[in-house]
PDB file of C-alpha atoms in Angstrom:
ATOM      1  CA  MET P   1     130.251 221.197  86.457  1.00 69.00           C
ATOM      2  CA  ASP P   2     127.989 222.760  88.859  1.00 84.00           C
ATOM      3  CA  ILE P   3     124.529 223.682  87.584  1.00 88.00           C
ATOM      4  CA  ALA P   4     124.337 226.234  90.261  1.00 86.00           C
ATOM      5  CA  ASP P   5     127.408 228.092  88.689  1.00 89.00           C
ATOM      6  CA  LEU P   6     125.427 228.271  85.390  1.00 93.00           C
ATOM      7  CA  LEU P   7     122.271 229.818  86.868  1.00 93.00           C
ATOM      8  CA  SER P   8     121.696 233.031  88.555  1.00 91.00           C
ATOM      9  CA  SER P   9     118.400 234.088  90.236  1.00 91.00           C
ATOM     10  CA  ASP P  10     117.695 236.419  87.365  1.00 93.00           C
ATOM     11  CA  GLY P  11     117.736 233.560  85.061  1.00 94.00           C
ATOM     12  CA  ILE P  12     114.832 231.647  86.679  1.00 95.00           C
ATOM     13  CA  VAL P  13     111.586 232.497  85.366  1.00 95.00           C
ATOM     14  CA  LEU P  14     108.272 230.902  86.743  1.00 95.00           C
ATOM     15  CA  ARG P  15     105.848 232.150  84.301  1.00 78.00           C
ATOM     16  CA  GLY P  16     102.100 231.637  82.956  1.00 66.00           C
ATOM     17  CA  GLY P  17     101.845 230.915  79.465  1.00 79.00           C
ATOM     18  CA  ALA P  18     103.200 230.057  76.157  1.00 92.00           C
ATOM     19  CA  SER P  19     100.860 228.247  73.806  1.00 94.00           C
ATOM     20  CA  SER P  20     103.587 226.756  71.568  1.00 96.00           C
ATOM     21  CA  LYS P  21     107.013 225.565  71.333  1.00 97.00           C
ATOM     22  CA  ARG P  22     108.026 228.780  69.616  1.00 97.00           C
ATOM     23  CA  GLN P  23     106.562 231.167  72.202  1.00 96.00           C
ATOM     24  CA  ALA P  24     108.163 228.970  75.002  1.00 97.00           C
ATOM     25  CA  LEU P  25     111.541 229.560  73.211  1.00 97.00           C
ATOM     26  CA  GLN P  26     110.637 233.208  72.811  1.00 96.00           C
ATOM     27  CA  ALA P  27     110.212 233.351  76.697  1.00 96.00           C
ATOM     28  CA  VAL P  28     113.509 231.665  77.150  1.00 96.00           C
ATOM     29  CA  ALA P  29     114.969 234.314  74.679  1.00 96.00           C
ATOM     30  CA  GLU P  30     113.459 237.272  76.487  1.00 95.00           C
ATOM     31  CA  ALA P  31     114.717 235.930  79.938  1.00 95.00           C
ATOM     32  CA  ALA P  32     118.060 235.558  78.268  1.00 96.00           C
ATOM     33  CA  ALA P  33     118.234 239.049  77.025  1.00 95.00           C
ATOM     34  CA  SER P  34     117.197 240.371  80.607  1.00 94.00           C
ATOM     35  CA  ALA P  35     119.487 238.183  82.750  1.00 95.00           C
ATOM     36  CA  LEU P  36     122.286 237.603  80.511  1.00 94.00           C
ATOM     37  CA  GLY P  37     122.463 240.635  78.256  1.00 93.00           C
ATOM     38  CA  LEU P  38     121.914 238.792  74.999  1.00 95.00           C
ATOM     39  CA  GLU P  39     120.031 240.411  72.279  1.00 95.00           C
ATOM     40  CA  GLU P  40     116.648 238.784  72.313  1.00 96.00           C
ATOM     41  CA  ALA P  41     116.072 238.232  68.731  1.00 96.00           C
ATOM     42  CA  GLN P  42     119.808 236.849  68.344  1.00 96.00           C
ATOM     43  CA  ALA P  43     118.951 234.327  71.244  1.00 97.00           C
ATOM     44  CA  LEU P  44     115.785 233.370  69.784  1.00 98.00           C
ATOM     45  CA  ASP P  45     117.363 232.651  66.333  1.00 97.00           C
ATOM     46  CA  ALA P  46     120.191 230.589  67.837  1.00 97.00           C
ATOM     47  CA  LEU P  47     117.500 228.368  69.680  1.00 98.00           C
ATOM     48  CA  LEU P  48     115.240 227.953  66.656  1.00 98.00           C
ATOM     49  CA  GLU P  49     118.484 227.281  64.541  1.00 97.00           C
ATOM     50  CA  ARG P  50     119.365 224.405  66.995  1.00 96.00           C
ATOM     51  CA  GLU P  51     115.922 223.116  67.129  1.00 97.00           C
ATOM     52  CA  ALA P  52     115.689 222.732  63.487  1.00 96.00           C
ATOM     53  CA  LEU P  53     118.414 220.125  63.818  1.00 96.00           C
ATOM     54  CA  GLY P  54     116.224 218.140  66.179  1.00 95.00           C
ATOM     55  CA  SER P  55     114.264 218.552  69.243  1.00 96.00           C
ATOM     56  CA  THR P  56     115.836 219.252  72.467  1.00 97.00           C
ATOM     57  CA  GLY P  57     112.818 217.854  74.494  1.00 97.00           C
ATOM     58  CA  LEU P  58     114.425 215.064  76.592  1.00 96.00           C
ATOM     59  CA  GLY P  59     111.048 213.691  77.685  1.00 96.00           C
ATOM     60  CA  ALA P  60     109.036 213.471  81.124  1.00 97.00           C
ATOM     61  CA  GLY P  61     107.982 217.378  80.394  1.00 98.00           C
ATOM     62  CA  VAL P  62     111.647 218.485  80.149  1.00 98.00           C
ATOM     63  CA  ALA P  63     113.499 220.250  77.328  1.00 98.00           C
ATOM     64  CA  VAL P  64     117.146 221.452  77.123  1.00 98.00           C
ATOM     65  CA  PRO P  65     117.369 223.944  74.481  1.00 98.00           C
ATOM     66  CA  HIS P  66     120.838 225.400  73.813  1.00 97.00           C
ATOM     67  CA  ALA P  67     122.749 227.471  71.451  1.00 96.00           C
ATOM     68  CA  ARG P  68     125.911 229.079  70.953  1.00 95.00           C
ATOM     69  CA  VAL P  69     125.878 232.948  70.838  1.00 94.00           C
ATOM     70  CA  PRO P  70     128.477 235.609  70.218  1.00 91.00           C
ATOM     71  CA  GLY P  71     129.293 237.658  73.354  1.00 87.00           C
ATOM     72  CA  LEU P  72     129.193 235.311  76.044  1.00 92.00           C
ATOM     73  CA  ASP P  73     132.615 234.512  78.040  1.00 91.00           C
ATOM     74  CA  ARG P  74     131.088 231.392  79.667  1.00 94.00           C
ATOM     75  CA  VAL P  75     128.297 228.835  79.593  1.00 96.00           C
ATOM     76  CA  CYS P  76     125.143 230.404  81.242  1.00 96.00           C
ATOM     77  CA  ALA P  77     121.668 229.122  81.845  1.00 97.00           C
ATOM     78  CA  ILE P  78     117.949 230.002  82.061  1.00 97.00           C
ATOM     79  CA  PHE P  79     115.510 227.906  83.738  1.00 97.00           C
ATOM     80  CA  LEU P  80     111.720 228.656  82.640  1.00 97.00           C
ATOM     81  CA  ARG P  81     108.843 226.753  84.124  1.00 97.00           C
ATOM     82  CA  LEU P  82     105.481 227.201  82.324  1.00 96.00           C
ATOM     83  CA  ASP P  83     102.117 226.904  84.016  1.00 93.00           C
ATOM     84  CA  THR P  84     100.668 224.944  81.062  1.00 94.00           C
ATOM     85  CA  PRO P  85     102.841 222.497  79.102  1.00 96.00           C
ATOM     86  CA  VAL P  86     103.360 222.971  75.364  1.00 97.00           C
ATOM     87  CA  ALA P  87     103.911 220.419  72.537  1.00 97.00           C
ATOM     88  CA  TYR P  88     107.387 220.107  72.016  1.00 97.00           C
ATOM     89  CA  GLU P  89     108.309 216.972  69.678  1.00 95.00           C
ATOM     90  CA  SER P  90     110.120 215.327  72.763  1.00 95.00           C
ATOM     91  CA  LEU P  91     111.420 212.169  72.472  1.00 91.00           C
ATOM     92  CA  ASP P  92     108.332 210.550  74.491  1.00 96.00           C
ATOM     93  CA  ASP P  93     105.724 212.968  72.793  1.00 96.00           C
ATOM     94  CA  ARG P  94     104.861 214.478  76.069  1.00 96.00           C
ATOM     95  CA  PRO P  95     104.322 218.256  76.321  1.00 97.00           C
ATOM     96  CA  VAL P  96     107.045 220.454  77.994  1.00 97.00           C
ATOM     97  CA  ASP P  97     106.673 222.446  81.160  1.00 97.00           C
ATOM     98  CA  LEU P  98     110.375 222.574  82.282  1.00 98.00           C
ATOM     99  CA  LEU P  99     112.915 224.376  80.138  1.00 97.00           C
ATOM    100  CA  PHE P 100     116.532 224.588  80.995  1.00 97.00           C
ATOM    101  CA  ALA P 101     118.204 226.450  78.383  1.00 97.00           C
ATOM    102  CA  LEU P 102     121.959 226.737  77.973  1.00 97.00           C
ATOM    103  CA  PHE P 103     123.706 229.671  76.150  1.00 97.00           C
ATOM    104  CA  ALA P 104     127.408 229.042  75.427  1.00 96.00           C
ATOM    105  CA  PRO P 105     130.268 230.977  73.784  1.00 95.00           C
ATOM    106  CA  VAL P 106     130.703 230.352  70.089  1.00 92.00           C
ATOM    107  CA  ASN P 107     134.291 228.599  70.882  1.00 91.00           C
ATOM    108  CA  ALA P 108     132.940 226.492  74.257  1.00 86.00           C
ATOM    109  CA  GLY P 109     133.475 223.075  73.137  1.00 80.00           C
ATOM    110  CA  ALA P 110     133.914 220.713  76.066  1.00 90.00           C
ATOM    111  CA  GLU P 111     132.527 223.255  78.414  1.00 90.00           C
ATOM    112  CA  HIS P 112     129.204 223.418  76.645  1.00 91.00           C
ATOM    113  CA  LEU P 113     129.095 219.459  76.361  1.00 92.00           C
ATOM    114  CA  ARG P 114     129.957 219.213  80.298  1.00 94.00           C
ATOM    115  CA  ALA P 115     127.030 221.644  81.071  1.00 94.00           C
ATOM    116  CA  LEU P 116     124.593 219.762  78.845  1.00 94.00           C
ATOM    117  CA  ALA P 117     125.511 216.461  80.441  1.00 94.00           C
ATOM    118  CA  ALA P 118     125.209 217.995  83.927  1.00 94.00           C
ATOM    119  CA  VAL P 119     121.700 219.423  83.245  1.00 95.00           C
ATOM    120  CA  SER P 120     120.632 216.288  81.632  1.00 95.00           C
ATOM    121  CA  ARG P 121     121.689 214.221  84.293  1.00 94.00           C
ATOM    122  CA  ALA P 122     119.758 216.547  87.052  1.00 94.00           C
ATOM    123  CA  MET P 123     116.819 216.502  85.003  1.00 96.00           C
ATOM    124  CA  ARG P 124     116.346 212.947  84.756  1.00 95.00           C
ATOM    125  CA  SER P 125     115.445 212.796  88.469  1.00 96.00           C
ATOM    126  CA  PRO P 126     111.913 212.360  88.971  1.00 97.00           C
ATOM    127  CA  GLU P 127     112.238 214.007  92.530  1.00 97.00           C
ATOM    128  CA  LEU P 128     113.687 217.024  91.239  1.00 96.00           C
ATOM    129  CA  ARG P 129     111.363 217.566  88.309  1.00 97.00           C
ATOM    130  CA  GLU P 130     108.310 217.424  90.809  1.00 97.00           C
ATOM    131  CA  GLN P 131     110.086 219.448  93.118  1.00 97.00           C
ATOM    132  CA  LEU P 132     110.641 222.126  90.384  1.00 97.00           C
ATOM    133  CA  ARG P 133     106.939 221.953  89.626  1.00 97.00           C
ATOM    134  CA  GLN P 134     105.972 222.649  93.133  1.00 96.00           C
ATOM    135  CA  ALA P 135     108.267 225.399  94.000  1.00 96.00           C
ATOM    136  CA  ARG P 136     106.538 228.523  94.609  1.00 94.00           C
ATOM    137  CA  THR P 137     109.624 231.208  94.496  1.00 96.00           C
ATOM    138  CA  VAL P 138     112.707 231.813  92.370  1.00 95.00           C
ATOM    139  CA  ASP P 139     114.598 231.219  95.532  1.00 94.00           C
ATOM    140  CA  ALA P 140     113.174 227.800  96.059  1.00 95.00           C
ATOM    141  CA  VAL P 141     114.055 226.860  92.596  1.00 95.00           C
ATOM    142  CA  ASN P 142     117.368 228.245  92.894  1.00 93.00           C
ATOM    143  CA  ALA P 143     117.891 225.951  96.305  1.00 93.00           C
ATOM    144  CA  LEU P 144     116.800 223.011  94.438  1.00 94.00           C
ATOM    145  CA  PHE P 145     119.498 223.021  92.024  1.00 89.00           C
ATOM    146  CA  VAL P 146     122.209 223.841  94.836  1.00 85.00           C
ATOM    147  CA  LYS P 147     120.783 221.022  96.624  1.00 73.00           C
ATOM    148  CA  ASP P 148     121.048 218.801  93.746  1.00 58.00           C
ATOM    149  CA  VAL P 149     124.533 219.669  93.090  1.00 52.00           C
ATOM    150  CA  SER P 150     125.395 219.102  96.598  1.00 50.00           C
ATOM    151  CA  ALA P 151     123.825 215.600  96.544  1.00 53.00           C
ATOM    152  CA  SER P 152     125.479 214.710  93.413  1.00 51.00           C
ATOM    153  CA  ALA P 153     128.804 215.491  94.831  1.00 47.00           C
ATOM    154  CA  ALA P 154     128.219 213.621  98.009  1.00 44.00           C
TER     155      ALA P 154
END
């Protein structure tokens, strides 16, 4: 599964602030409403419901919140970079500044799991994380995911 296929430029947000995990997830839901046509409240509720099962904070400043929502026909993604990391109950207790959110159709079983695995694998790279933190434009972030996918396939 190619991350670049999940993420459009409209789904990349390089933004200032959130002061809490909930505000970060709210920003993800806002981006999902804008880029994916989801209802913001429905997206936020789905993300919060999933977080209630256990934190999606992977560690190293990365979280991969994900949820199934009605109305989608394929797995889609939102990438959000915060200027200031927020407490997120991550596995390593480090605050999070990189959120790669996945939204899947209600009936997307294996496709959703493949997307989660691909994103988790990519975000384990210290080099990619640092490049994402340094990227200044949406196009630069998008190019990093395309490059990472190309490198993975080689």
